Coordinates of C-alpha atoms in Angstrom, one line a residue:
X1 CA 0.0 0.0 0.0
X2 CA 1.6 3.8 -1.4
X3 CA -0.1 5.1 1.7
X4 CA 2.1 2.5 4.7
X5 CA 5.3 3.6 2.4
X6 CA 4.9 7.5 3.0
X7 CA 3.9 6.4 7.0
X8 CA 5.8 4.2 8.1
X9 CA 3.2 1.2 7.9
X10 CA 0.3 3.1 9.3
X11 CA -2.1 5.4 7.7
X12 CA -2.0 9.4 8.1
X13 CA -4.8 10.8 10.3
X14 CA -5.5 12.9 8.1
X15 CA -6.1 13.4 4.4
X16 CA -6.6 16.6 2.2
X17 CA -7.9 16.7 -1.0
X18 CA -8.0 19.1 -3.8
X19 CA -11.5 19.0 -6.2
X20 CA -11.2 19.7 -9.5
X21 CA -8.8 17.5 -11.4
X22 CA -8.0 15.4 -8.6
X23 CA -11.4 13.9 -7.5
X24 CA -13.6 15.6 -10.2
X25 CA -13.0 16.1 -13.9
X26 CA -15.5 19.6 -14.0
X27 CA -13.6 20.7 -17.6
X28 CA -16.2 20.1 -19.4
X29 CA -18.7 22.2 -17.3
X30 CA -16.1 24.7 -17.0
X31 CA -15.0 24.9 -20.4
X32 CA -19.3 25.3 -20.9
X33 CA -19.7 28.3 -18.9
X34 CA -16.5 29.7 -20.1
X35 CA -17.9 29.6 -23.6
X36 CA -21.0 31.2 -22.7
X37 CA -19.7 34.0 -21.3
X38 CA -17.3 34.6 -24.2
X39 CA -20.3 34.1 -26.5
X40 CA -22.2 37.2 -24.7
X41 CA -19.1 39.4 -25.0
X42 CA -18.9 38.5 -28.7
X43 CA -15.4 37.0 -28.1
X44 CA -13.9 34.0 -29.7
X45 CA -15.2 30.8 -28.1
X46 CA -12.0 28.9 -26.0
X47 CA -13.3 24.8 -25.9
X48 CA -12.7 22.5 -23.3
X49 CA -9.0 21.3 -24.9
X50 CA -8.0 25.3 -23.5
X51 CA -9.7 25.7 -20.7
X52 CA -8.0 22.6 -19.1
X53 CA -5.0 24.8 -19.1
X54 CA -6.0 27.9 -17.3
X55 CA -8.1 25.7 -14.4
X56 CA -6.3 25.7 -11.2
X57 CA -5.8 29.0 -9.4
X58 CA -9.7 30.0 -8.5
X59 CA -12.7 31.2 -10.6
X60 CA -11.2 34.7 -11.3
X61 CA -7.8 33.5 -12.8
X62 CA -10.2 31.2 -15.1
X63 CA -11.9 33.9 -16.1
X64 CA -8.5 36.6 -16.8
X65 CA -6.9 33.7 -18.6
X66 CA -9.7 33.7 -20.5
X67 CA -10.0 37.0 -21.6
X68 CA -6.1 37.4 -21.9
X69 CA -6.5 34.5 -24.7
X70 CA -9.2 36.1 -26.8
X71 CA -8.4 39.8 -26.6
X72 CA -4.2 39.0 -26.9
X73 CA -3.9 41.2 -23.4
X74 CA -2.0 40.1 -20.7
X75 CA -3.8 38.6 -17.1
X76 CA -3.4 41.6 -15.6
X77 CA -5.0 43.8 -18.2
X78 CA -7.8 42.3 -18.1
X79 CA -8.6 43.6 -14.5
X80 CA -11.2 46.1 -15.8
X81 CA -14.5 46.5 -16.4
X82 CA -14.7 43.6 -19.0
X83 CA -13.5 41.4 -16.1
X84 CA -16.1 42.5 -13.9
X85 CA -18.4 42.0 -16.8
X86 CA -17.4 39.1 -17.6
X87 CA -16.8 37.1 -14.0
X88 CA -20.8 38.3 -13.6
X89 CA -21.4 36.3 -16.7
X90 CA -19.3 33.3 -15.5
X91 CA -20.5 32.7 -12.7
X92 CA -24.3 33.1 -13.6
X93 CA -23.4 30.4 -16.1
X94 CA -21.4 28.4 -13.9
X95 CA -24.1 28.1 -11.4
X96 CA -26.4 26.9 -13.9
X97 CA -24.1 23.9 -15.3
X98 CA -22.0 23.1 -13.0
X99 CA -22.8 19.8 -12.3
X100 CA -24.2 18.6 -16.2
X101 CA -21.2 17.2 -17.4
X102 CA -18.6 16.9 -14.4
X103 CA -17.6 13.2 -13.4
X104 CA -15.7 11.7 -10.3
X105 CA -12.6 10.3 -11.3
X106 CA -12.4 6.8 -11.4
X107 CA -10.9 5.2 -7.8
X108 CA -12.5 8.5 -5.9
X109 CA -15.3 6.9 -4.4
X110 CA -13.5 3.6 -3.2
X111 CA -10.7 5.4 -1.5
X112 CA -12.8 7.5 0.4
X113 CA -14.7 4.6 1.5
X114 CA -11.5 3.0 2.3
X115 CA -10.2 6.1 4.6
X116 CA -13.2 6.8 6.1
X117 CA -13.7 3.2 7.2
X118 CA -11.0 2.9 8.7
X119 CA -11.2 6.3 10.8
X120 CA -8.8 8.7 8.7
X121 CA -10.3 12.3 9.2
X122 CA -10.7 13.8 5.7
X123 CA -10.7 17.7 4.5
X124 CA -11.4 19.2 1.0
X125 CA -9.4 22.5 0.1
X126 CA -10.1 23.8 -3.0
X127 CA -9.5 27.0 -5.1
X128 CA -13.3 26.9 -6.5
X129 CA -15.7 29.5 -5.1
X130 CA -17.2 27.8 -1.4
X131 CA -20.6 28.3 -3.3
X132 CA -19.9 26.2 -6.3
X133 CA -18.0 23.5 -4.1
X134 CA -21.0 23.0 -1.8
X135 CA -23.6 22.6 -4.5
X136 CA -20.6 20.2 -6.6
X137 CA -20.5 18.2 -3.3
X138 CA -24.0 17.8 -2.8
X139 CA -24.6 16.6 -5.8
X140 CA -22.0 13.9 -6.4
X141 CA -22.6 12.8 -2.4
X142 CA -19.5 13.5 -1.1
X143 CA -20.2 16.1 1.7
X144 CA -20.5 13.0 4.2
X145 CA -16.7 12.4 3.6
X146 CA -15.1 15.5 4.9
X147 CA -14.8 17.2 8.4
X148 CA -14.0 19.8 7.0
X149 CA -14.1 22.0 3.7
X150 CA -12.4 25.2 2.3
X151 CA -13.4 26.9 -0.2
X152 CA -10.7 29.8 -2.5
X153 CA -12.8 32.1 -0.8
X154 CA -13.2 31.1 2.2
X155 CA -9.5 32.4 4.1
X156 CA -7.8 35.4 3.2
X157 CA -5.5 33.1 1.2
X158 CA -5.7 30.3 -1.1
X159 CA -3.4 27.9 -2.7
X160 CA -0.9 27.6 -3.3
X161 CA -0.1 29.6 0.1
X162 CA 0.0 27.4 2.7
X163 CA -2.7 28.8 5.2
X164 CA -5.6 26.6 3.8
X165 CA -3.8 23.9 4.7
X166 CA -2.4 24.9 8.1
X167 CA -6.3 26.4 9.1
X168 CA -7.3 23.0 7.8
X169 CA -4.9 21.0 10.5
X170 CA -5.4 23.0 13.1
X171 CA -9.1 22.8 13.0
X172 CA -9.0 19.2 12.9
X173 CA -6.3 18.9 15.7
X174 CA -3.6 16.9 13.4
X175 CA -0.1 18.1 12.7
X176 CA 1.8 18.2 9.5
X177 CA 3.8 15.3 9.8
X178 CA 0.3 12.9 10.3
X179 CA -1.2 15.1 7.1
X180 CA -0.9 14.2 3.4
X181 CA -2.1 16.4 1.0
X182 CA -3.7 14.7 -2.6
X183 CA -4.2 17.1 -5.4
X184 CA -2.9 17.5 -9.2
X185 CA -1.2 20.8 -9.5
X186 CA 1.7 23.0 -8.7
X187 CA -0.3 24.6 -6.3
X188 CA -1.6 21.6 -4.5
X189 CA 1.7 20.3 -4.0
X190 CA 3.3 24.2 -3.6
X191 CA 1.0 24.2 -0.7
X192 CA 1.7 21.1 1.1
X193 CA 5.2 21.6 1.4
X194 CA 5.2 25.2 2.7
X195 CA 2.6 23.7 5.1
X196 CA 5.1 20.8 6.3
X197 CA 3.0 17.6 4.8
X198 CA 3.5 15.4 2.4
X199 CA 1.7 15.6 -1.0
X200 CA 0.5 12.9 -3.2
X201 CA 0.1 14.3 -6.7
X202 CA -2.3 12.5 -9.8
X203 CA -0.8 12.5 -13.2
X204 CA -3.8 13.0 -15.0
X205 CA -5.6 16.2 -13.3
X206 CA -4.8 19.8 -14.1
X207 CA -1.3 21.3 -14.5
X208 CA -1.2 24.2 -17.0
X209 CA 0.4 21.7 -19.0
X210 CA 2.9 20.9 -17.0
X211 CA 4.1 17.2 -15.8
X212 CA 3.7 17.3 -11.9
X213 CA 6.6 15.3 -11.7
X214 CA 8.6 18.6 -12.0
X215 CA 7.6 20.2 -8.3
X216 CA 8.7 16.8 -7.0
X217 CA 5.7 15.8 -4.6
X218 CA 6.8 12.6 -2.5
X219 CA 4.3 10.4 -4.9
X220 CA 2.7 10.2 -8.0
X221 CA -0.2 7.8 -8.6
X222 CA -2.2 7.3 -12.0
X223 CA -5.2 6.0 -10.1
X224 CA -6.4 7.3 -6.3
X225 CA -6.8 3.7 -5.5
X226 CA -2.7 3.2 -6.1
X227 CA -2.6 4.9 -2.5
X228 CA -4.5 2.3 -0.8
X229 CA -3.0 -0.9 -2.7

């Protein structure tokens, strides 16, 4: 089992997961809502193969990489009032979709069984908007996993800063060195280790293209269920 390796044949007590791209594959939602709101600005629509890139650091990155991309600015330019425009649009379109064409990753469901049964605490830290997150969780049953769940806007910081992470432990009583963080990108694993855990990274979530082999998290599984086997 990945999980004794990392502990020393025991299991951490307690487990943190990112959402999107690490339990969820929302692209496709995403990628819907994105399109929509490019649509009503009369911009160039962007398709799920792009959006997969710019997912990651929270809905208003999504949206400035977005706009960067059709109107050739740069992320910061498009802090204007297009953005503001435009995240309105997003997330009315967002909160419409997001649950028509998301799926749990295959493995998700068994290894939160498996932790659960076996009494590992569980916390979800995410960069999504709380709101979205909530309604995602609700409908895919998973609220009844986690003790505890954090939201990009839910702290004065968000990942890849560490405080997520550290509010996360602290609320749940569990140091660093019994927490292992499981997410897909830079900023998952940038997180965990200014936080003092370890990270266990997937290779097939959300990266900006990047392989996550090159932040150097302490594993790297293809499948969630790899941790438990």
């Amino acid at each position: 089992m990945q999980l004794n390796k990392l502990y020393n044949a025991s299991l951490p007590r307690l487990v943190l997961f990112d959402l999107d791209g690490t339990l969820l594959d929302s692209v496709p939602d995403l990628a819907l809502a994105i399109d929509r709101m490019l649509a009503a600005l009369d911009l160039p629509l962007a398709g799920a193969s792009q959006v997969r890139n710019w997912v990651g650091n929270g809905a208003q990155m999504l949206v400035k990489r977005a706009l960067a991309h059709c109107i050739s600015s740069s992320e910061d330019e498009a802090e204007s009032d297009r953005f503001e425009q435009a995240f309105a649009l997003f997330l009315h379109h967002y909160g419409r979709c997001c649950a028509e064409q998301s799926r749990l990753y295959p493995g998700v469901e068994e290894l939160l069984s498996f932790l659960k049964g076996n009494g590992v605490s569980m916390g979800l830290v995410t960069n999504k908007p709380i709101s979205f997150t909530e309604s995602l969780l609700g409908e895919f049953d998973l609220q009844r996993f986690f003790s505890i769940v954090l939201g990009g806007d839910s702290l004065t910081e968000k990942k890849p800063h560490p405080l997520p992470l550290i509010y996360a432990m602290e609320q749940l009583g569990v140091s660093p060195q019994q927490t292992l963080m499981v997410g897909d990108s830079r900023s998952d694993i940038k997180a965990a280790q200014a936080a003092g855990c370890r990270v266990a990274a997937v290779s097939y979530g959300y990266n900006h293209g990047e392989p996550v082999s090159a932040y150097q998290p302490d594993l790297i599984v293809d499948n969630l269920v790899e941790l438990i086997r």
